[in-house]
Amino acid sequence: MRALGPSTGKFALAMNDPEIRARLYPLLLGGVHIDELPTGTTRADVVHITPTFMHGYEVKGDGDTLQRVKNQLKCYGEVYDFVTFVVTEKHLAKLLLLLPEWVGILVAPAEGTGLRPHREARYNATVQRAPLAGLLWVEEIKQYLLALGLTGASTLRQREVAHY
């Protein structure tokens, strides 16, 4: 945390991204997590991947804006089984107006060391196959298609993979 200076007129402690992530990581049990995973035209801050689900997390610290939330929701909604925004108190009220009911919210209070659940993420039934395949490297997809015995997979180009 860092103190906001006199130029802001505030002397409260500001919560930033690394501090919030440090509170999130211990909650991601089983599987692996990946930071900054390219997702459509944006990047998910943290993605928790297990054999049964992918959960995208977007972190909003005190210094962040909410300008990209609409695009982040669109991109995350296409590929992640669950989506949760991990935010400070500063952003909670505005995000409640922007986020659909299926998106979870965890709050990082300035005091304490954990995260407070505000709303649990619900299963996202709108995952789409083509954007989901876009998370993989083209060579990984080709190897998978070849393993299935599909001919012609080795010569596919990236733009063709989503339609195969």
Coordinates of N, CA and C in Angstrom, one line a residue:
M1 N 0.8 -1.2 0.0 CA 0.0 0.0 0.0 C 0.9 1.2 0.0
R2 N 0.3 2.3 -0.5 CA 1.1 3.5 -0.5 C 0.1 4.6 -0.1
A3 N 0.7 5.6 0.5 CA -0.2 6.8 1.0 C -0.4 7.7 -0.2
L4 N -1.6 8.2 -0.4 CA -1.9 9.2 -1.4 C -1.4 10.5 -0.9
G5 N -0.8 11.3 -1.8 CA -0.1 12.5 -1.4 C -1.1 13.7 -1.2
P6 N -0.5 14.8 -0.8 CA -1.2 16.0 -0.5 C -1.9 16.6 -1.8
S7 N -1.3 16.3 -3.0 CA -1.9 16.8 -4.2 C -3.3 16.2 -4.4
T8 N -3.6 15.0 -3.9 CA -4.9 14.4 -4.0 C -5.9 14.9 -3.0
G9 N -5.4 15.5 -1.9 CA -6.2 15.9 -0.8 C -6.6 14.8 0.1
K10 N -6.1 13.6 -0.2 CA -6.4 12.4 0.6 C -5.1 11.8 1.2
F11 N -5.3 11.2 2.4 CA -4.2 10.6 3.0 C -4.4 9.2 3.4
A12 N -5.4 8.6 2.8 CA -5.7 7.2 3.0 C -4.7 6.3 2.3
L13 N -4.7 5.1 2.6 CA -3.7 4.1 2.0 C -4.4 3.6 0.7
A14 N -3.6 3.6 -0.4 CA -4.1 3.1 -1.7 C -3.6 1.7 -1.9
M15 N -4.5 0.9 -2.4 CA -4.2 -0.5 -2.6 C -3.9 -0.7 -4.1
N16 N -2.8 -1.3 -4.4 CA -2.4 -1.5 -5.8 C -2.5 -3.0 -6.3
D17 N -2.3 -3.2 -7.5 CA -2.4 -4.5 -8.2 C -1.6 -5.6 -7.5
P18 N -0.3 -5.4 -7.3 CA 0.5 -6.5 -6.7 C 0.0 -6.9 -5.4
E19 N -0.4 -6.0 -4.6 CA -0.9 -6.3 -3.2 C -2.2 -7.1 -3.3
I20 N -3.1 -6.7 -4.3 CA -4.4 -7.4 -4.4 C -4.1 -8.9 -4.9
R21 N -3.2 -9.0 -5.9 CA -2.9 -10.3 -6.4 C -2.3 -11.2 -5.3
A22 N -1.5 -10.7 -4.4 CA -0.9 -11.4 -3.3 C -2.0 -12.0 -2.4
R23 N -3.1 -11.3 -2.3 CA -4.2 -11.8 -1.5 C -5.1 -12.8 -2.3
L24 N -5.1 -12.7 -3.6 CA -5.8 -13.6 -4.5 C -5.2 -15.0 -4.6
Y25 N -3.9 -15.0 -4.9 CA -3.2 -16.3 -5.2 C -3.4 -17.4 -4.2
P26 N -3.4 -17.2 -2.9 CA -3.7 -18.3 -2.0 C -5.1 -18.9 -2.1
L27 N -6.0 -18.2 -2.7 CA -7.4 -18.7 -2.9 C -7.5 -19.7 -4.1
L28 N -6.5 -19.7 -5.0 CA -6.6 -20.4 -6.2 C -6.1 -21.8 -6.0
L29 N -6.9 -22.7 -5.5 CA -6.5 -24.1 -5.1 C -6.7 -25.0 -6.3
G30 N -5.7 -25.9 -6.5 CA -5.8 -26.9 -7.5 C -5.5 -26.2 -8.9
G31 N -5.0 -27.0 -9.8 CA -4.7 -26.4 -11.1 C -3.5 -25.5 -11.1
V32 N -3.5 -24.6 -12.0 CA -2.4 -23.6 -12.1 C -3.1 -22.2 -12.4
H33 N -2.3 -21.2 -12.1 CA -2.8 -19.8 -12.5 C -1.8 -19.2 -13.4
I34 N -2.3 -18.4 -14.3 CA -1.4 -17.7 -15.3 C -1.7 -16.2 -15.2
D35 N -0.7 -15.4 -15.1 CA -0.9 -13.9 -15.1 C -0.8 -13.4 -16.5
E36 N -1.6 -12.3 -16.7 CA -1.6 -11.6 -17.9 C -1.9 -12.4 -19.2
L37 N -2.9 -13.2 -19.2 CA -3.2 -14.1 -20.3 C -3.9 -13.3 -21.4
P38 N -3.4 -13.2 -22.6 CA -4.1 -12.6 -23.7 C -5.5 -13.2 -23.9
T39 N -6.5 -12.4 -23.9 CA -7.9 -12.9 -24.0 C -8.6 -12.0 -25.0
G40 N -8.8 -12.4 -26.2 CA -9.4 -11.5 -27.2 C -8.6 -10.3 -27.4
T41 N -9.2 -9.1 -27.3 CA -8.4 -7.9 -27.5 C -7.9 -7.3 -26.1
T42 N -7.9 -8.1 -25.1 CA -7.5 -7.6 -23.8 C -6.6 -8.7 -23.1
R43 N -6.2 -8.5 -21.9 CA -5.5 -9.5 -21.1 C -6.2 -9.7 -19.8
A44 N -6.4 -10.9 -19.4 CA -6.9 -11.2 -18.1 C -5.8 -11.1 -17.1
D45 N -6.0 -10.4 -16.0 CA -5.0 -10.3 -15.0 C -4.5 -11.6 -14.4
V46 N -5.4 -12.5 -14.1 CA -5.1 -13.8 -13.6 C -6.1 -14.8 -14.1
V47 N -5.7 -15.9 -14.6 CA -6.6 -17.0 -15.0 C -6.2 -18.3 -14.2
H48 N -7.2 -18.8 -13.5 CA -7.1 -20.1 -12.8 C -7.6 -21.2 -13.6
I49 N -6.7 -22.1 -13.9 CA -7.1 -23.2 -14.8 C -7.0 -24.6 -14.1
T50 N -8.1 -25.3 -14.1 CA -8.2 -26.6 -13.5 C -8.7 -27.6 -14.6
P51 N -8.7 -28.9 -14.4 CA -9.2 -29.8 -15.4 C -10.7 -29.6 -15.7
T52 N -11.5 -28.9 -14.8 CA -12.9 -28.8 -14.9 C -13.4 -27.3 -15.3
F53 N -12.5 -26.3 -15.1 CA -13.0 -24.9 -15.4 C -11.8 -24.0 -15.6
M54 N -12.1 -22.9 -16.2 CA -11.2 -21.7 -16.3 C -11.9 -20.5 -15.7
H55 N -11.2 -19.9 -14.8 CA -11.8 -18.7 -14.0 C -10.9 -17.5 -14.3
G56 N -11.5 -16.5 -15.0 CA -10.7 -15.3 -15.2 C -11.0 -14.3 -14.1
Y57 N -9.9 -13.6 -13.7 CA -9.9 -12.6 -12.7 C -9.4 -11.3 -13.2
E58 N -10.1 -10.2 -13.0 CA -9.7 -8.9 -13.3 C -9.5 -8.1 -12.0
V59 N -8.3 -7.5 -11.9 CA -7.9 -6.8 -10.7 C -8.1 -5.3 -10.9
K60 N -8.8 -4.6 -10.0 CA -8.9 -3.2 -10.1 C -8.5 -2.5 -8.8
G61 N -7.2 -2.0 -8.8 CA -6.7 -1.3 -7.7 C -7.2 0.2 -7.6
D62 N -6.8 0.9 -6.6 CA -7.2 2.2 -6.4 C -6.8 3.1 -7.6
G63 N -5.7 2.9 -8.2 CA -5.2 3.7 -9.3 C -5.7 3.3 -10.7
D64 N -6.5 2.3 -10.7 CA -7.1 1.9 -12.0 C -8.4 2.6 -12.3
T65 N -8.7 2.6 -13.6 CA -10.0 3.2 -14.1 C -10.9 2.0 -14.5
L66 N -12.2 2.3 -14.8 CA -13.1 1.3 -15.2 C -13.5 1.5 -16.7
Q67 N -12.6 2.2 -17.4 CA -12.9 2.4 -18.8 C -13.0 1.2 -19.7
R68 N -12.2 0.2 -19.3 CA -12.1 -1.0 -20.2 C -13.0 -2.2 -19.8
V69 N -13.8 -1.9 -18.7 CA -14.6 -3.0 -18.2 C -15.6 -3.6 -19.2
K70 N -16.2 -2.8 -20.1 CA -17.1 -3.3 -21.1 C -16.4 -4.3 -22.0
N71 N -15.3 -3.9 -22.5 CA -14.5 -4.8 -23.4 C -14.0 -6.0 -22.7
Q72 N -13.5 -5.8 -21.5 CA -13.0 -7.0 -20.7 C -14.1 -8.0 -20.5
L73 N -15.3 -7.5 -20.1 CA -16.5 -8.4 -19.9 C -16.8 -9.2 -21.2
K74 N -16.8 -8.5 -22.3 CA -17.1 -9.2 -23.6 C -16.1 -10.3 -23.9
C75 N -14.8 -10.0 -23.8 CA -13.7 -10.9 -24.1 C -13.7 -12.1 -23.1
Y76 N -13.8 -11.8 -21.8 CA -13.8 -12.8 -20.8 C -15.0 -13.7 -20.9
G77 N -16.2 -13.1 -21.2 CA -17.4 -13.9 -21.3 C -17.4 -14.9 -22.4
E78 N -16.6 -14.7 -23.4 CA -16.5 -15.6 -24.5 C -15.7 -16.9 -24.2
V79 N -14.8 -16.8 -23.2 CA -13.9 -17.9 -23.0 C -13.8 -18.5 -21.6
Y80 N -14.2 -17.8 -20.5 CA -14.0 -18.3 -19.2 C -15.3 -18.8 -18.6
D81 N -15.2 -19.9 -17.9 CA -16.4 -20.5 -17.3 C -16.9 -19.7 -16.1
F82 N -16.0 -19.0 -15.5 CA -16.3 -18.1 -14.4 C -15.5 -16.8 -14.5
V83 N -16.0 -15.7 -14.1 CA -15.3 -14.4 -14.2 C -15.5 -13.7 -12.8
T84 N -14.5 -13.2 -12.3 CA -14.6 -12.4 -11.0 C -13.7 -11.2 -11.1
F85 N -14.3 -10.1 -10.7 CA -13.5 -8.8 -10.5 C -13.1 -8.7 -9.1
V86 N -11.8 -8.4 -8.9 CA -11.2 -8.3 -7.5 C -10.9 -6.8 -7.4
V87 N -11.6 -6.1 -6.5 CA -11.6 -4.7 -6.5 C -11.4 -4.1 -5.1
T88 N -11.0 -2.8 -5.1 CA -11.0 -2.1 -3.8 C -12.4 -1.5 -3.6
E89 N -12.5 -1.0 -2.4 CA -13.8 -0.3 -2.0 C -14.1 0.8 -3.0
K90 N -13.1 1.5 -3.4 CA -13.3 2.6 -4.3 C -14.1 2.3 -5.5
H91 N -14.0 1.1 -6.1 CA -14.6 0.8 -7.3 C -15.9 0.0 -7.2
L92 N -16.2 -0.5 -6.0 CA -17.3 -1.4 -5.8 C -18.7 -0.9 -6.3
A93 N -19.1 0.3 -5.8 CA -20.4 0.8 -6.2 C -20.6 1.0 -7.7
K94 N -19.6 1.5 -8.4 CA -19.7 1.7 -9.8 C -19.7 0.4 -10.6
L95 N -18.9 -0.6 -10.1 CA -18.8 -1.9 -10.8 C -20.2 -2.7 -10.6
L96 N -20.8 -2.5 -9.5 CA -22.1 -3.2 -9.3 C -23.1 -2.7 -10.4
L97 N -23.0 -1.5 -10.9 CA -23.9 -1.1 -12.0 C -23.4 -1.6 -13.4
L98 N -22.1 -2.0 -13.5 CA -21.6 -2.4 -14.8 C -21.6 -3.9 -15.0
L99 N -21.5 -4.7 -13.9 CA -21.3 -6.1 -14.1 C -22.6 -6.9 -14.0
P100 N -22.8 -7.8 -15.0 CA -23.9 -8.7 -14.9 C -23.9 -9.6 -13.7
E101 N -25.1 -10.1 -13.3 CA -25.2 -10.9 -12.1 C -24.3 -12.1 -12.0
W102 N -23.9 -12.7 -13.2 CA -23.1 -13.9 -13.1 C -21.7 -13.7 -12.8
V103 N -21.2 -12.4 -12.9 CA -19.8 -12.1 -12.6 C -19.6 -11.9 -11.1
G104 N -18.6 -12.6 -10.6 CA -18.3 -12.5 -9.1 C -17.6 -11.2 -8.8
I105 N -17.6 -10.9 -7.5 CA -16.9 -9.7 -7.0 C -16.2 -10.1 -5.7
L106 N -14.9 -9.9 -5.6 CA -14.2 -10.0 -4.3 C -13.7 -8.6 -4.0
V107 N -13.7 -8.2 -2.8 CA -13.3 -6.8 -2.4 C -12.0 -7.0 -1.5
A108 N -11.0 -6.1 -1.9 CA -9.8 -6.0 -1.1 C -9.9 -4.8 -0.2
P109 N -10.2 -5.1 1.1 CA -10.3 -3.9 2.0 C -9.0 -3.3 2.3
A110 N -8.9 -2.0 2.6 CA -7.6 -1.4 2.9 C -7.1 -2.0 4.2
E111 N -7.9 -2.3 5.1 CA -7.5 -2.9 6.4 C -7.5 -4.4 6.3
G112 N -6.6 -5.1 6.8 CA -6.6 -6.6 6.8 C -5.7 -7.1 5.7
T113 N -5.8 -8.5 5.5 CA -4.9 -9.1 4.6 C -5.6 -10.0 3.6
G114 N -6.9 -10.2 3.7 CA -7.6 -11.1 2.8 C -8.5 -10.4 1.8
L115 N -9.3 -11.1 1.2 CA -10.4 -10.6 0.3 C -11.7 -11.0 0.9
R116 N -12.7 -10.0 0.7 CA -14.0 -10.2 1.2 C -14.9 -10.6 0.0
P117 N -15.6 -11.7 0.1 CA -16.6 -12.0 -1.0 C -17.7 -11.1 -1.0
H118 N -18.0 -10.5 -2.1 CA -19.2 -9.6 -2.2 C -20.3 -10.4 -3.0
R119 N -19.9 -11.0 -4.0 CA -20.8 -11.8 -4.9 C -20.1 -13.0 -5.5
E120 N -20.6 -14.2 -5.4 CA -20.0 -15.3 -5.9 C -20.2 -15.4 -7.4
A121 N -19.1 -15.8 -8.1 CA -19.3 -16.0 -9.6 C -20.1 -17.2 -9.9
R122 N -21.0 -17.0 -10.9 CA -21.8 -18.1 -11.3 C -21.3 -18.6 -12.7
Y123 N -21.7 -19.8 -13.0 CA -21.3 -20.4 -14.3 C -21.7 -19.6 -15.5
N124 N -20.8 -19.4 -16.4 CA -21.1 -18.6 -17.6 C -21.4 -19.6 -18.7
A125 N -22.6 -19.5 -19.1 CA -23.1 -20.5 -20.2 C -22.9 -19.9 -21.6
T126 N -22.2 -18.8 -21.7 CA -22.0 -18.2 -23.1 C -20.6 -18.4 -23.7
V127 N -19.8 -19.3 -23.1 CA -18.5 -19.6 -23.7 C -18.6 -20.0 -25.1
Q128 N -17.8 -19.5 -26.0 CA -17.8 -19.8 -27.4 C -16.5 -20.5 -27.8
R129 N -16.7 -21.5 -28.7 CA -15.6 -22.4 -29.1 C -14.5 -21.6 -29.8
A130 N -14.8 -20.7 -30.8 CA -13.7 -20.1 -31.5 C -12.8 -19.2 -30.7
P131 N -13.4 -18.3 -29.8 CA -12.6 -17.5 -29.0 C -11.8 -18.3 -28.0
L132 N -12.4 -19.4 -27.5 CA -11.7 -20.3 -26.5 C -10.5 -20.9 -27.2
A133 N -10.6 -21.3 -28.4 CA -9.5 -21.9 -29.2 C -8.4 -20.8 -29.4
G134 N -8.8 -19.6 -29.4 CA -7.8 -18.5 -29.6 C -6.9 -18.3 -28.5
L135 N -7.2 -18.9 -27.3 CA -6.2 -18.9 -26.2 C -5.1 -19.8 -26.4
L136 N -5.2 -20.8 -27.3 CA -4.2 -21.8 -27.5 C -3.2 -21.3 -28.6
W137 N -2.0 -21.8 -28.6 CA -1.1 -21.6 -29.7 C -1.6 -22.4 -30.9
V138 N -1.4 -22.0 -32.1 CA -1.8 -22.7 -33.3 C -1.2 -24.1 -33.4
E139 N 0.1 -24.2 -33.0 CA 0.7 -25.5 -33.0 C 0.1 -26.5 -32.1
E140 N -0.4 -26.0 -30.9 CA -1.1 -26.9 -30.0 C -2.4 -27.4 -30.6
I141 N -3.1 -26.5 -31.2 CA -4.3 -26.9 -31.9 C -4.1 -27.9 -33.0
K142 N -3.1 -27.7 -33.8 CA -2.7 -28.6 -34.9 C -2.4 -30.0 -34.3
Q143 N -1.6 -30.0 -33.3 CA -1.2 -31.3 -32.7 C -2.5 -32.1 -32.2
Y144 N -3.4 -31.3 -31.6 CA -4.6 -31.9 -31.1 C -5.4 -32.5 -32.2
L145 N -5.6 -31.7 -33.3 CA -6.4 -32.2 -34.5 C -5.7 -33.4 -35.1
L146 N -4.4 -33.4 -35.2 CA -3.7 -34.5 -35.8 C -3.9 -35.8 -34.9
A147 N -3.8 -35.6 -33.6 CA -4.1 -36.7 -32.7 C -5.5 -37.3 -32.9
L148 N -6.4 -36.5 -33.3 CA -7.8 -37.0 -33.5 C -7.9 -37.7 -34.9
G149 N -6.8 -37.6 -35.7 CA -6.8 -38.2 -37.0 C -7.3 -37.4 -38.1
L150 N -7.5 -36.1 -37.9 CA -8.0 -35.2 -38.9 C -7.0 -34.8 -39.9
T151 N -7.2 -35.2 -41.2 CA -6.2 -34.9 -42.2 C -6.2 -33.4 -42.6
G152 N -5.1 -32.9 -43.0 CA -5.0 -31.5 -43.4 C -4.7 -30.5 -42.2
A153 N -4.7 -31.0 -41.0 CA -4.6 -30.2 -39.8 C -3.2 -29.5 -39.8
S154 N -2.2 -30.2 -40.3 CA -0.8 -29.7 -40.2 C -0.6 -28.5 -41.0
T155 N -1.4 -28.2 -42.0 CA -1.2 -27.1 -42.9 C -2.1 -25.9 -42.6
L156 N -2.9 -26.0 -41.5 CA -3.8 -24.9 -41.2 C -3.0 -23.7 -40.8
R157 N -3.6 -22.5 -41.1 CA -3.1 -21.2 -40.7 C -3.9 -20.7 -39.5
Q158 N -3.5 -19.8 -38.8 CA -4.2 -19.3 -37.6 C -5.6 -18.9 -37.9
R159 N -5.8 -18.2 -38.9 CA -7.2 -17.7 -39.2 C -8.2 -18.8 -39.5
E160 N -7.6 -20.0 -40.0 CA -8.4 -21.1 -40.4 C -8.8 -22.0 -39.2
V161 N -7.9 -22.0 -38.2 CA -8.1 -22.9 -37.1 C -9.5 -22.8 -36.4
A162 N -9.9 -21.6 -36.2 CA -11.2 -21.3 -35.5 C -12.4 -21.9 -36.3
H163 N -12.3 -22.1 -37.6 CA -13.4 -22.6 -38.4 C -13.2 -24.1 -38.7
Y164 N -12.2 -24.7 -38.2 CA -11.9 -26.1 -38.5 C -12.8 -27.0 -37.8

